[in-house]
Coordinates of C-alpha atoms in Angstrom, one line a residue:
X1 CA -0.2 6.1 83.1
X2 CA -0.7 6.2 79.2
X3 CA -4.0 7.2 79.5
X4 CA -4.5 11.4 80.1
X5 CA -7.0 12.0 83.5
X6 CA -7.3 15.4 83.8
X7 CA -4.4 17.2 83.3
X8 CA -1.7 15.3 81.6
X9 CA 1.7 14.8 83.9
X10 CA 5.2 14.1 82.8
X11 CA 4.7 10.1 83.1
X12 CA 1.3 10.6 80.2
X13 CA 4.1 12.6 78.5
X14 CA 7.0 9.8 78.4
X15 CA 4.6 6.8 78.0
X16 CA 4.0 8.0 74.0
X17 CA 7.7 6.7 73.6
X18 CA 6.0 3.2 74.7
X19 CA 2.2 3.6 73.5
X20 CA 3.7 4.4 69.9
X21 CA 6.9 1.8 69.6
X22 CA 9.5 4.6 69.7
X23 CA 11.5 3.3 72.7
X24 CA 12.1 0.1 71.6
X25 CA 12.8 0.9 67.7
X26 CA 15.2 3.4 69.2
X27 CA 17.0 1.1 71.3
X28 CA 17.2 -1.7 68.4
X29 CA 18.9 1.2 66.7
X30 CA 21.6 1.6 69.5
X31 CA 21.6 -2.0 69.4
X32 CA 22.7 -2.1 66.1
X33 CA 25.5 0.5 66.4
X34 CA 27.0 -1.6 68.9
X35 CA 26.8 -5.0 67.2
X36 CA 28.9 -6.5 65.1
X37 CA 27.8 -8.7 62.4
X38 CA 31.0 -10.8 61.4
X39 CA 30.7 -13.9 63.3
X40 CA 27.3 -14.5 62.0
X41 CA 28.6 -13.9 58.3
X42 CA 32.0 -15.9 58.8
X43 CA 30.2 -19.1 59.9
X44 CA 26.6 -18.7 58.7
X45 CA 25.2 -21.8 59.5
X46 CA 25.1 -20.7 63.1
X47 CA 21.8 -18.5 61.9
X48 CA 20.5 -21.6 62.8
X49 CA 21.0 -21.3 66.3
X50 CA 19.8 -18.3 66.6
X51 CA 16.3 -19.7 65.4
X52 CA 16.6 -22.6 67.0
X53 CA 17.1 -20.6 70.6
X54 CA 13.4 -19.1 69.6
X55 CA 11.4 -22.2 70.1
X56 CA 11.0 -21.8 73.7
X57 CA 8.5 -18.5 72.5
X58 CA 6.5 -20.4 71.1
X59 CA 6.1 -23.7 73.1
X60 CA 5.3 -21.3 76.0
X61 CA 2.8 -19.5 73.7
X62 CA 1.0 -23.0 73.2
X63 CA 1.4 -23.6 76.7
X64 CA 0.1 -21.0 78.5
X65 CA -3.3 -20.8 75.8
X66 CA -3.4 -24.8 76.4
X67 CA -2.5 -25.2 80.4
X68 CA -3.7 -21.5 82.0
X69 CA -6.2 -20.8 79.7
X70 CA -4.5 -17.1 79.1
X71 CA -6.0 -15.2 75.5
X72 CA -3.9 -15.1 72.6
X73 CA -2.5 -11.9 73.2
X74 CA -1.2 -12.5 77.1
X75 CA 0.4 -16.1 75.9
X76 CA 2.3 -14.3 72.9
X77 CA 3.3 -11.3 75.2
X78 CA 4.9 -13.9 78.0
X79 CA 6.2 -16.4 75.4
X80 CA 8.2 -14.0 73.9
X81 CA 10.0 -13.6 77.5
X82 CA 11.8 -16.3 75.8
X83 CA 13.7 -14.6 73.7
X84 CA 15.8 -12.8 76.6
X85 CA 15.3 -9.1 74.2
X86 CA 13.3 -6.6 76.6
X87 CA 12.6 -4.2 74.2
X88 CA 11.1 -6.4 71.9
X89 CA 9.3 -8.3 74.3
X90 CA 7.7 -4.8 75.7
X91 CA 7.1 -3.8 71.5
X92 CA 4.5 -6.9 71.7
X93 CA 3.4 -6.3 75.5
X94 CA 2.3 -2.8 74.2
X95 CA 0.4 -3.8 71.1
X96 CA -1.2 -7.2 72.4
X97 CA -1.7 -7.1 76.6
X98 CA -1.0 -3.3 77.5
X99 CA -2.3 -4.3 81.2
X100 CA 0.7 -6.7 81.9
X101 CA 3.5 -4.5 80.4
X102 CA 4.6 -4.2 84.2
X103 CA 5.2 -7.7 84.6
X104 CA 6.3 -8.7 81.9
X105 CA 8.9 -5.7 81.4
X106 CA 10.5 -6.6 85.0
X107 CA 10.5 -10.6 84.1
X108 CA 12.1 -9.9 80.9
X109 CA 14.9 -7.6 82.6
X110 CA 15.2 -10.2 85.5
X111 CA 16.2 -13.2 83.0
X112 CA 17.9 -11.4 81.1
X113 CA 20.5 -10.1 83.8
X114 CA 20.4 -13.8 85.5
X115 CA 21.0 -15.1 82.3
X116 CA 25.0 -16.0 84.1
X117 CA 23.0 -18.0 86.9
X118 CA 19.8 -19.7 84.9
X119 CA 22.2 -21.0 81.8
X120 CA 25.0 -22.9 82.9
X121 CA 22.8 -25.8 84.7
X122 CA 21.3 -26.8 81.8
X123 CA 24.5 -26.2 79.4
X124 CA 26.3 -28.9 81.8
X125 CA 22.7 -30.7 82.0
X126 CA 22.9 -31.0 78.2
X127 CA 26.1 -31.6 77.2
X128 CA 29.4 -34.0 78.3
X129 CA 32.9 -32.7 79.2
X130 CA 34.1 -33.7 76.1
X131 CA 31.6 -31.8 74.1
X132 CA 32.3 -28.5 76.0
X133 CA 36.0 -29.1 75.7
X134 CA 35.8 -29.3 71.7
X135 CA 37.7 -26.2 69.9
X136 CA 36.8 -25.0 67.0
X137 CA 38.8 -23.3 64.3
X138 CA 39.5 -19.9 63.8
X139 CA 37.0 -18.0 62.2
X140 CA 37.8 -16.7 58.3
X141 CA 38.1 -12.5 58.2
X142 CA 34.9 -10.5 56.9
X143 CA 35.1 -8.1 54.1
X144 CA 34.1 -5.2 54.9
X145 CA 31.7 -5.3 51.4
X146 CA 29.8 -8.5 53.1
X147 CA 29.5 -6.6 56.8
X148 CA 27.7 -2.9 54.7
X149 CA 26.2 -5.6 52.6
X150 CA 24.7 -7.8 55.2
X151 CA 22.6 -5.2 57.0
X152 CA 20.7 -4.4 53.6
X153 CA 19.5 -8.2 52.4
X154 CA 18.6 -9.1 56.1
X155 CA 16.1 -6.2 56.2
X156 CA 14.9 -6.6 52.8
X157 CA 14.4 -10.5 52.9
X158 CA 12.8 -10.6 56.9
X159 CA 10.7 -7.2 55.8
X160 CA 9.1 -9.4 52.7
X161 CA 8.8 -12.5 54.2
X162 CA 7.7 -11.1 58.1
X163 CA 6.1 -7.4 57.0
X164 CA 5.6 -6.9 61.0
X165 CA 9.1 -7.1 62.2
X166 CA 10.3 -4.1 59.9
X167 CA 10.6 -0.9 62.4
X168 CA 12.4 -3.5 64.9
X169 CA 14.7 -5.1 62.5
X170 CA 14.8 -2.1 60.2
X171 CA 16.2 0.1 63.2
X172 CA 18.8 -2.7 64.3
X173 CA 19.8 -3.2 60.6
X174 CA 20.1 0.8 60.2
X175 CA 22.2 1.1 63.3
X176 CA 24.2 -1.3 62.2
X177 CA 24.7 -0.2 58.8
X178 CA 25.4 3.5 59.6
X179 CA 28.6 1.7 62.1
X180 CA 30.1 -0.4 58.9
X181 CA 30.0 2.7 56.7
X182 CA 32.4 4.1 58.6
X183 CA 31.8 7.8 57.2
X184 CA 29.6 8.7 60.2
X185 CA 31.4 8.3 63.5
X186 CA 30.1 10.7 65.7
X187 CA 26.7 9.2 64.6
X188 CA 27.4 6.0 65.6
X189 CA 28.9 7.2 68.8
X190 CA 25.9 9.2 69.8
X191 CA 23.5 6.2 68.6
X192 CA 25.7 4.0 70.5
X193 CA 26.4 5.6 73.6
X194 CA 24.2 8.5 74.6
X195 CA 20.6 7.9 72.9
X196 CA 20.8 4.3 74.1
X197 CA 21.3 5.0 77.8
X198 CA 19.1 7.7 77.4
X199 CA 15.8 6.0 75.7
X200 CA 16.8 3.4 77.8
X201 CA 16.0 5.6 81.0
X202 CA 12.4 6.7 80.0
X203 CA 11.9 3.3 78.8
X204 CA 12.7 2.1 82.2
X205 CA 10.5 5.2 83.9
X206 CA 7.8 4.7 81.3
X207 CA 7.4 0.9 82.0
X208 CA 7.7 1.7 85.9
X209 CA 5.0 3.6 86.2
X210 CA 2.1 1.5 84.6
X211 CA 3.0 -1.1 87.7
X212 CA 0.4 0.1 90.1
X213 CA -0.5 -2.7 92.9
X214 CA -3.6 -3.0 91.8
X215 CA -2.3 -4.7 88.5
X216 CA 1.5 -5.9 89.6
X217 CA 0.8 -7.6 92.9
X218 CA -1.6 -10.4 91.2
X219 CA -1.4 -13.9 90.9
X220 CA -1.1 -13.8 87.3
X221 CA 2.1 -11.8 87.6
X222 CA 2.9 -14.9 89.5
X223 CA 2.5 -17.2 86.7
X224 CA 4.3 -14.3 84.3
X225 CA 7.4 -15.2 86.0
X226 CA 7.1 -18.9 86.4
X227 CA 6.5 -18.8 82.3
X228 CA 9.1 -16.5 81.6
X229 CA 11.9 -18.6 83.3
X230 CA 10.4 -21.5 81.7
X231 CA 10.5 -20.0 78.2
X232 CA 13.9 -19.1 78.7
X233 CA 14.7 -22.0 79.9
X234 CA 13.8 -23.8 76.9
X235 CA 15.1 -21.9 74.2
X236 CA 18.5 -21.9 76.2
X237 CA 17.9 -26.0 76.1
X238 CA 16.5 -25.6 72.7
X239 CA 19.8 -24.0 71.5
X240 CA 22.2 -26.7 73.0
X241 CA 20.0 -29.0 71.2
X242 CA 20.3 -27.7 68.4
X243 CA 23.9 -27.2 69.0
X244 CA 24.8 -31.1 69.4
X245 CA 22.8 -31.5 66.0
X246 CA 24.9 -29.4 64.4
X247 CA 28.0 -30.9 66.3
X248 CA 26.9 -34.4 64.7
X249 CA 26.6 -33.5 61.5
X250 CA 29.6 -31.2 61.4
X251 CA 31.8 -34.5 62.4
X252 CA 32.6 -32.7 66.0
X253 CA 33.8 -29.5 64.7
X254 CA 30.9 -27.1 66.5
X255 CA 31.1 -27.1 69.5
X256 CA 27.5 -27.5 71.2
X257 CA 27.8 -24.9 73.8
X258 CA 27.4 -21.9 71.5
X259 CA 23.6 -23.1 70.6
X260 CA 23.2 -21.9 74.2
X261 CA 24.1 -17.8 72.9
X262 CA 21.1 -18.3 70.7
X263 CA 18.9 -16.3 72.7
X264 CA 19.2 -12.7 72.4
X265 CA 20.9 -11.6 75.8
X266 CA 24.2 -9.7 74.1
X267 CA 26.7 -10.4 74.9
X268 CA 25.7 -12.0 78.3
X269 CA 25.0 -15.2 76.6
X270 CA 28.4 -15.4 74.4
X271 CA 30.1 -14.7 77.6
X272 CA 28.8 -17.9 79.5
X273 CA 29.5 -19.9 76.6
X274 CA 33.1 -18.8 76.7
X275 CA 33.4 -19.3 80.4
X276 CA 31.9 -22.8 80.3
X277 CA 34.4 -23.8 77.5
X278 CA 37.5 -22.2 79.5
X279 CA 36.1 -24.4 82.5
X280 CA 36.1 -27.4 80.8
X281 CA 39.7 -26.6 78.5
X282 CA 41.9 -23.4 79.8
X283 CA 42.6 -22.8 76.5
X284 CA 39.8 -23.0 74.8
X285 CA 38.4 -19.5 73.6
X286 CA 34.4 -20.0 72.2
X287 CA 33.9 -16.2 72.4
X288 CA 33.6 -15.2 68.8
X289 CA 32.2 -18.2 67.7
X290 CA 29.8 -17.6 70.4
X291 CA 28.6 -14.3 69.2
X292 CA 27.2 -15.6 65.9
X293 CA 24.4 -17.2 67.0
X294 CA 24.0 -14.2 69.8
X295 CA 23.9 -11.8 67.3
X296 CA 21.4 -14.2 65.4
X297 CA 19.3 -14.2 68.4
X298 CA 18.8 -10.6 68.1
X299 CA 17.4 -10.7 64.8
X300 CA 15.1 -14.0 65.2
X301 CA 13.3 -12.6 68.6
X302 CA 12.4 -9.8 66.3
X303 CA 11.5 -11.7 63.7
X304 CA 9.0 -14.2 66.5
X305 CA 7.4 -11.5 67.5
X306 CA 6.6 -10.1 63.7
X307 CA 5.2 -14.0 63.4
X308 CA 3.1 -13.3 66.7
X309 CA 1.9 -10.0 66.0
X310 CA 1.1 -10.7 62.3
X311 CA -1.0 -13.8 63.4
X312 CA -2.6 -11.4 66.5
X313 CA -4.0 -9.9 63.1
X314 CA -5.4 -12.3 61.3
X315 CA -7.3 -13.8 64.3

């Protein structure tokens, strides 16, 4: 698939979407009409987070260079598993290691929708009671100036700094933006709804059909998974870290927990979070506060995987 052999079928077709980075921008763009932004602007610090819940890319990236001996361009496509964000993770697949987009498209899916099982060990593994117990206070209201703001000095500041994350965060940022101006509804609803379960599908059907046994049923697709889990893994653990920092220095007013919604599964993540806190306090509700750094998450995994694609070009 993605390669015309004769007479080109409806897979060659559908596989431009992938080949030419339209799926993924698309979906960042649904992504965006769905997502809102005032968490993250309320309590800004937890930006943070959200780039702290990245490292696990990049120690895997090291990792699997260093320990398996994989190129450049595998290592960065299976680190950035880590970030729990399939589309963005297939994005860099497509550009950098084309022949594991199979693998690495069903391990990114797979940890993303066991993201209720793989993260609570290590939340209770990282943390007391007492620190998943801690409320914190009510978060201030958003105008909505800073929320149509926002969207425009995220994309122009990542865009100078990171020039290869534009079409990803310029599509999420777009999305987002077209939902706070409120004068285009039945945009947002289509953008929202229809396009992203659509794109979604011949995303799904493109990516399927490039894993033929001959390049699926390997050993490295093996060690795919047991670095993607791991990458997870850390940037989940690398989030509660950074989580109990920030709960030190804040004097016990952040509660660690929400370093865990770091990584870019929305809202899977923020919903964990919450359920963890409500286990350890009834009454405690970490949901919003939790959606900061989730909706943080979404913007640094596409800002990693500008860092890894812009140093993929300098190599």
């Amino acid at each position: 698939t993605g390669a015309f052999n004769g007479t080109p079928g409806l897979f060659d077709y559908l596989y431009f979407g992938v080949r030419y980075e339209i799926y993924p921008c698309l979906i960042f763009l649904g992504i965006g009409a769905t997502t809102d932004f005032g968490p993250l602007i309320a309590n800004k610090k937890t930006m943070l987070l959200g780039g702290a819940a990245q490292i696990g890319i990049f120690i895997t990236f090291i990792g699997a260079i260093g320990l398996f001996g994989m190129s450049y361009e595998e290592a960065a496509s299976i680190g950035i598993i880590g970030g729990a964000d399939g589309p963005t993770a297939i994005l860099v697949t497509t550009k950098l290691a084309p022949k594991l987009l199979g693998a690495i498209a069903v391990a990114a899916y797979s940890y993303m929708a066991l993201v209720p099982i793989i993260q609570p060990p290590i939340i209770r593994l990282l943390t007391t009671k007492k620190e998943r117990a801690i409320k914190m206070d009510q978060l201030r209201p958003v105008s909505k100036k800073e929320k149509i703001l926002f969207p425009i000095i995220v994309t122009i500041i990542t865009v100078l700094i990171v020039p290869a994350c534009a079409p990803l965060i310029g599509m999420l940022m777009l999305g987002n933006l077209i939902k706070e101006s409120g004068v285009v509804p039945n945009l947002v609803h289509t953008a929202a709804n229809a396009l992203l379960y659509i794109v979604t599908i011949l995303l799904g059907l493109s990516v399927g059909a490039t894993a033929t046994g001959s390049t699926f049923l390997t050993l490295q697709t093996i060690e795919i998974f047991a670095l993607g889990i791991f990458a997870f893994a850390i940037s989940t653990a690398a989030g509660v870290l950074g989580g109990k920092v920030m709960c030190w220095a804040t004097h016990g007013k952040v509660n660690p927990m929400i370093g865990a919604a770091g990584v870019s599964a929305v809202p899977r993540a923020a919903r964990v979070v919450q359920k963890e806190g409500q286990r350890a306090d009834p009454e405690n509700f970490l949901l919003m506060h939790a959606m900061g750094p989730n909706v943080a998450g979404v913007i640094g995994s596409a800002i990693a995987a500008g860092i890894l694609l812009t140093l993929a070009g300098l190599l």
